GROMACS .gro file of C-alpha atoms in nm:
model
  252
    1UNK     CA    1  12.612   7.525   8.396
    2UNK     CA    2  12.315   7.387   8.230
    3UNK     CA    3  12.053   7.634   8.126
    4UNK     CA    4  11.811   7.712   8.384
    5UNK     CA    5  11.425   7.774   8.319
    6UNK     CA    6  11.304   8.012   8.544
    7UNK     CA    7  10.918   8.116   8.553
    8UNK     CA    8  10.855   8.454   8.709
    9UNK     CA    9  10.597   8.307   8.958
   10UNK     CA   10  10.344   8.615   9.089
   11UNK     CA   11  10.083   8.381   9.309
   12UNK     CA   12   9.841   8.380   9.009
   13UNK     CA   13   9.676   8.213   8.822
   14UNK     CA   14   9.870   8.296   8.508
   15UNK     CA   15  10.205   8.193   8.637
   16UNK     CA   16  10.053   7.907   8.798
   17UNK     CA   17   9.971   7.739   8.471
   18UNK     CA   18  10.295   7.938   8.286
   19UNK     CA   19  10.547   7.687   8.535
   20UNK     CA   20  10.313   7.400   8.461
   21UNK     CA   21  10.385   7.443   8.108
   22UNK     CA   22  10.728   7.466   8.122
   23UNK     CA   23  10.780   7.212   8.378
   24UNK     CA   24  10.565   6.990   8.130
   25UNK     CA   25  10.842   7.090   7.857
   26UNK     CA   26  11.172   7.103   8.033
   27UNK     CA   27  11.088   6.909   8.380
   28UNK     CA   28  11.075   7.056   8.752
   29UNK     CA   29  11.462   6.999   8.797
   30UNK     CA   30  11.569   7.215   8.562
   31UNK     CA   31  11.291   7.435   8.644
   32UNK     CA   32  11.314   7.744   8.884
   33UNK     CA   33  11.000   7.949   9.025
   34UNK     CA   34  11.112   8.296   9.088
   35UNK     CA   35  10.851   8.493   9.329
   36UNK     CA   36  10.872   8.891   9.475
   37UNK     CA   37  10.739   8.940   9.805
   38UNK     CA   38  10.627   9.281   9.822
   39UNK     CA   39  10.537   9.261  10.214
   40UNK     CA   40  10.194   9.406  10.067
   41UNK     CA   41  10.032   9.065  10.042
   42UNK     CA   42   9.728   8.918  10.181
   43UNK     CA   43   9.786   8.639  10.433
   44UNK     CA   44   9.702   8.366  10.215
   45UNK     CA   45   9.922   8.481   9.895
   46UNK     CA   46  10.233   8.294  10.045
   47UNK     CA   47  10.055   7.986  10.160
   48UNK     CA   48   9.906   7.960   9.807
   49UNK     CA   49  10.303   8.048   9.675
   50UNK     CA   50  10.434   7.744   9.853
   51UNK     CA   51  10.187   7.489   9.839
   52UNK     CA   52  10.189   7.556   9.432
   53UNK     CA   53  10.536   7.499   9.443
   54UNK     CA   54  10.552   7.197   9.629
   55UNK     CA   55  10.269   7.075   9.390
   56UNK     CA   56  10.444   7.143   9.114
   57UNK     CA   57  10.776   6.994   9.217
   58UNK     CA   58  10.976   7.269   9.117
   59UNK     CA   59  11.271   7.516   9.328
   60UNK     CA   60  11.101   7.814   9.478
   61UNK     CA   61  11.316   8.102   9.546
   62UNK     CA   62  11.177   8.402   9.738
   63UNK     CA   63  11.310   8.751   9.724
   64UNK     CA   64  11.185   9.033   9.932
   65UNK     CA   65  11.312   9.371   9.900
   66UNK     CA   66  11.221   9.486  10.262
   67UNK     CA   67  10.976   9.791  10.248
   68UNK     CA   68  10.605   9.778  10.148
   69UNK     CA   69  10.480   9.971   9.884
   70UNK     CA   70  10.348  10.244  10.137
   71UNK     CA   71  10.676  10.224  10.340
   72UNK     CA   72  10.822  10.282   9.949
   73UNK     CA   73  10.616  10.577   9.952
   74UNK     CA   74  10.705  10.731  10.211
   75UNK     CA   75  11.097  10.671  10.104
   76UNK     CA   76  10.996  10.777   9.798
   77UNK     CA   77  10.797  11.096   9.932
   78UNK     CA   78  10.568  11.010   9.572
   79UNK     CA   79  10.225  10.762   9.611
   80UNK     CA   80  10.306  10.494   9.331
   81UNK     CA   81  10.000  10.474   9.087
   82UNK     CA   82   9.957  10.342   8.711
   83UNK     CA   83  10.084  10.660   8.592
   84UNK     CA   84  10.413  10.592   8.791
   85UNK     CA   85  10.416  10.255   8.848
   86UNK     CA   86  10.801  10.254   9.031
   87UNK     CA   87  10.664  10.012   9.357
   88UNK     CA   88  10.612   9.720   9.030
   89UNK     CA   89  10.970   9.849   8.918
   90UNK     CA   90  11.200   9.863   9.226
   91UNK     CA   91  10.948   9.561   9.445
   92UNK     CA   92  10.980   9.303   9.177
   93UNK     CA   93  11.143   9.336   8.821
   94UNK     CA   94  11.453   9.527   8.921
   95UNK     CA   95  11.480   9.316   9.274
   96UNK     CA   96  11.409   8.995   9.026
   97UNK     CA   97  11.698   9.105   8.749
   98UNK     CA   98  11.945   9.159   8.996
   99UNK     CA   99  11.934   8.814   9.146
  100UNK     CA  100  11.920   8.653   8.827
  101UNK     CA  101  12.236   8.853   8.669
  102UNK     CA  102  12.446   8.821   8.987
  103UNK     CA  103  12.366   8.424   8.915
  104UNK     CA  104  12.397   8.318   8.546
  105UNK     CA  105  12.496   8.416   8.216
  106UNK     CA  106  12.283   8.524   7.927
  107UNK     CA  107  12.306   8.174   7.806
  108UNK     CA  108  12.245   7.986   8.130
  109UNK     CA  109  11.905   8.114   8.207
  110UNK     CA  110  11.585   8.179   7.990
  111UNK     CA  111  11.256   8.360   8.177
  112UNK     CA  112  10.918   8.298   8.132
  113UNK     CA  113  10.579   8.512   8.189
  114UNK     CA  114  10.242   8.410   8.270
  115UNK     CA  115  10.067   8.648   8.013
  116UNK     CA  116   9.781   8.517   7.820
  117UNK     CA  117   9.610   8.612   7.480
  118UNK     CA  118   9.453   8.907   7.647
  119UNK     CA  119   9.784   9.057   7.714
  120UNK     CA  120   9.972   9.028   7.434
  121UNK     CA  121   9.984   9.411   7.435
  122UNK     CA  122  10.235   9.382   7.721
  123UNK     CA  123  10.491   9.117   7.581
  124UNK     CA  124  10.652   9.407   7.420
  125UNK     CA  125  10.791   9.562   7.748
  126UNK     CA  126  10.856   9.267   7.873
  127UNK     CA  127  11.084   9.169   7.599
  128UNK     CA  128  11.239   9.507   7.621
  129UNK     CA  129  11.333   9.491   8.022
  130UNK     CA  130  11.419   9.116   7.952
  131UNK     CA  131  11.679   9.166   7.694
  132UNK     CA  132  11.940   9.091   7.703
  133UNK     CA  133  11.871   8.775   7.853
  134UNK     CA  134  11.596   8.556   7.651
  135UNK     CA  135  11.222   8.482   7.771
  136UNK     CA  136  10.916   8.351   7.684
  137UNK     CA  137  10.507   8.331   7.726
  138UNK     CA  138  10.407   7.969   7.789
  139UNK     CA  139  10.020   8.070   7.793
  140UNK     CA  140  10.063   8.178   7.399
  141UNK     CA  141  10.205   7.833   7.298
  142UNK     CA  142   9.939   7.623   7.174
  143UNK     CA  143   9.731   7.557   7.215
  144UNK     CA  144   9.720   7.888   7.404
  145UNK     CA  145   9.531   7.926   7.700
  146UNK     CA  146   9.303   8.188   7.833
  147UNK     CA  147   9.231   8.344   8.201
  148UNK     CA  148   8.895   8.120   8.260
  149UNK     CA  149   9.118   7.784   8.184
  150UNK     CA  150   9.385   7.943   8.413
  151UNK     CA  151   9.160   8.016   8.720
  152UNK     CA  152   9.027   7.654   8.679
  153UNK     CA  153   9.344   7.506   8.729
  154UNK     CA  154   9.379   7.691   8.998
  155UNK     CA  155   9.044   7.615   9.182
  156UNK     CA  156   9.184   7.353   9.414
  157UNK     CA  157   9.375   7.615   9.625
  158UNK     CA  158   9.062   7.824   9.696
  159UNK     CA  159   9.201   8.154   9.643
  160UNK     CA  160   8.938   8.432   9.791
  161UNK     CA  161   9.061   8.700   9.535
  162UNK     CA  162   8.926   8.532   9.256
  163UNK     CA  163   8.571   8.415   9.449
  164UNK     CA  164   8.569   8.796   9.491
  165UNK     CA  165   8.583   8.892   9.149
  166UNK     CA  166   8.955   9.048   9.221
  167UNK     CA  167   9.166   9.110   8.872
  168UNK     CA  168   9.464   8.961   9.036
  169UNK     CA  169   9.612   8.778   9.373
  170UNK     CA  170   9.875   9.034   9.432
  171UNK     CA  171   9.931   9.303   9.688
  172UNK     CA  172   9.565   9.269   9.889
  173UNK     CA  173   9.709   9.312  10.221
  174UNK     CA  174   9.630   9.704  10.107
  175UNK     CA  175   9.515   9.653   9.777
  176UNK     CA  176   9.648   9.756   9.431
  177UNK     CA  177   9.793  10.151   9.390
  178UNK     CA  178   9.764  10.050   9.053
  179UNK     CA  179   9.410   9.948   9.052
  180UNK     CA  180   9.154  10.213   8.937
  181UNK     CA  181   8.802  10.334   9.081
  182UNK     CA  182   8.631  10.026   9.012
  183UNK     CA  183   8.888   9.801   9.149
  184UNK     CA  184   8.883  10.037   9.475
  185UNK     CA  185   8.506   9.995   9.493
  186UNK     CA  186   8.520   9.610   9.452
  187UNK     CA  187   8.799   9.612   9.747
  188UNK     CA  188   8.612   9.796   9.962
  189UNK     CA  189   8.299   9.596   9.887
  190UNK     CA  190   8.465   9.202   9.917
  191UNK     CA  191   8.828   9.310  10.150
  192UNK     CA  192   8.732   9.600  10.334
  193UNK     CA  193   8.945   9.516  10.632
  194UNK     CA  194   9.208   9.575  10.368
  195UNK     CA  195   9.045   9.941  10.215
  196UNK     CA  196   9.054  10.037  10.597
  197UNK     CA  197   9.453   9.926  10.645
  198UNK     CA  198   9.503  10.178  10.277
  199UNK     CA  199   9.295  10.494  10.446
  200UNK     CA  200   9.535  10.470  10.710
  201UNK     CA  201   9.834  10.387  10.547
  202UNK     CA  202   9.758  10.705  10.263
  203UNK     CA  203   9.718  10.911  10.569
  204UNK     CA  204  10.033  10.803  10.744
  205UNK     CA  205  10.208  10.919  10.398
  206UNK     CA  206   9.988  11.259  10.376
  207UNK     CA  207  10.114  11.360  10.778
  208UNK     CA  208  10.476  11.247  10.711
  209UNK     CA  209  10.558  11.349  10.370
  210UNK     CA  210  10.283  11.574  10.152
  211UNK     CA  211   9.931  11.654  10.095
  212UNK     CA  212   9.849  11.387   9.828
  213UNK     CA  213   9.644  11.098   9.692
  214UNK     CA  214   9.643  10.749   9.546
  215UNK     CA  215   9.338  10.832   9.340
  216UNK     CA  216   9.161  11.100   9.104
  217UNK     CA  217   8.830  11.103   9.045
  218UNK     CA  218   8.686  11.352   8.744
  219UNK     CA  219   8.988  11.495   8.745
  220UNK     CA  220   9.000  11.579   9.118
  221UNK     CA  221   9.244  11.451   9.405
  222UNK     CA  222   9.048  11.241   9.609
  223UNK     CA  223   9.129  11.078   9.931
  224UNK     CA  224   9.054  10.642   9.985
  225UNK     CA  225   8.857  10.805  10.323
  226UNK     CA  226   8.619  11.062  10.078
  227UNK     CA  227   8.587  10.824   9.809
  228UNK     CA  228   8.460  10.546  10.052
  229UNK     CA  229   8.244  10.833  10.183
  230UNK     CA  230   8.155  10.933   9.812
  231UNK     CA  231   8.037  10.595   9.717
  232UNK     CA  232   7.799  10.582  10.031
  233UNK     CA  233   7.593  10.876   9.834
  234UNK     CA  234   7.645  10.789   9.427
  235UNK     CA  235   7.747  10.493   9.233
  236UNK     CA  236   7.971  10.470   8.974
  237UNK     CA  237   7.966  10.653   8.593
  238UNK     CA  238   7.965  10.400   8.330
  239UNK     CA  239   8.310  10.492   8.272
  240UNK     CA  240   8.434  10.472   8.582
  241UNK     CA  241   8.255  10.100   8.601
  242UNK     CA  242   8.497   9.963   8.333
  243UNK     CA  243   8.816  10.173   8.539
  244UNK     CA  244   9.012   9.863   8.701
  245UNK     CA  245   9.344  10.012   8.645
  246UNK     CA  246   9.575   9.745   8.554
  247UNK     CA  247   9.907   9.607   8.747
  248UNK     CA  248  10.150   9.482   8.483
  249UNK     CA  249  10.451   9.467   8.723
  250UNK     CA  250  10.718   9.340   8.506
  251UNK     CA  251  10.620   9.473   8.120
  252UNK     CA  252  10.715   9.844   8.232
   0.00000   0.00000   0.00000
């Protein structure tokens, strides 16, 4: 078996222009897009996850572990957050590495990350998690290419997220458990059909499994219902206006 490229393709941006690069290198037959459905996407994130494909000429494989990341917390009786980020681990990069070592050797297959100059900090992990199989960061070839040029190429498609201001196109259907107080704020503000579906989801987890919260705010547990309430009365700290959390879903 020849060896397969296979770009780790998130519906972003990043990856967007990561299998462009590759394809551009290796072509779209012996190119493979690789995308995790977490079942916590917005209702555009697969449209824009097929259409990219298509565009792009490439093989789109699917995966889809079966549980959202609230159903995963109820299973795993623990709220996933960026302190324990296990919904990135089990919903994508272990779901992803089993499919591609039940397929090809370590020779046969080499991965590929959409991670630009701004998050070089991460290729680290990634490396780690990859290994033993090889992989690679097409944004950080050069000429290397930054998160303005990405979005741009990716303007066509008309993703709402980034109109919005949103960090990332991933997991909006509730929004990020990763995401911090500012990125909670800007949901509620631009998506707050989706803030409303997390209330209720964090309170289907609190009656079934424990008295506990996605976020913390000055050290304090606080519900998504008080802190919506909360931000009806106070704004943000200048601290908390540069807390967007981060999701990083396959470097950990």
């Amino acid at each position: 078996m020849e060896c397969k490229h296979i770009v780790h393709f998130s519906g972003g941006a990043g990856s967007y222009v990561a299998a462009q690069r590759v394809i551009e290198k290796v072509g779209a037959e012996d190119t493979l897009l690789l995308t995790t459905n977490t079942l916590s996407e917005d209702d555009l994130w697969e449209k824009f996850v097929r259409d990219a494909a298509s565009d792009l000429g490439a093989e789109l494989v699917m995966l889809t572990h079966g549980l959202d990341v609230w159903d995963l917390a109820i299973q795993q009786r623990f709220i996933p957050d960026d302190r324990a980020p296990f919904c990135s681990r089990i919903l994508k990069a272990e779901l992803s590495a089993k499919w591609i070592g039940e397929r090809y050797e370590l020779d046969q297959a080499v991965q590929y990350f959409g991670i630009d100059w701004t998050e070089e900090h991460r290729v680290a992990g990634i490396v780690r998690n990859i290994h033993p199989y090889s992989c690679d960061f097409p944004l950080l070839w050069e000429p290397m290419i930054d998160k303005a040029a990405c979005l741009a190429a990716v303007e066509g498609y008309n993703i709402p997220a980034y109109r919005q201001g949103m960090p990332h196109n991933n997991c909006l259907k509730y929004g990020c458990v990763r995401g911090g107080l500012k990125y909670w704020k800007l949901l509620l503000e631009t998506r707050p059909k989706s803030y409303n579906r997390a209330v209720l989801r964090e309170q289907e987890f609190r009656n079934k499994v424990r008295d506990s919260t996605l976020l913390r705010r000055r050290g304090v547990p606080v519900t998504l219902d008080q802190y919506r309430d909360d931000l009806t009365r106070e704004g943000l700290s200048d601290e908390e206006e540069d807390d967007y959390g981060a999701c990083s879903c396959m470097g950990e």
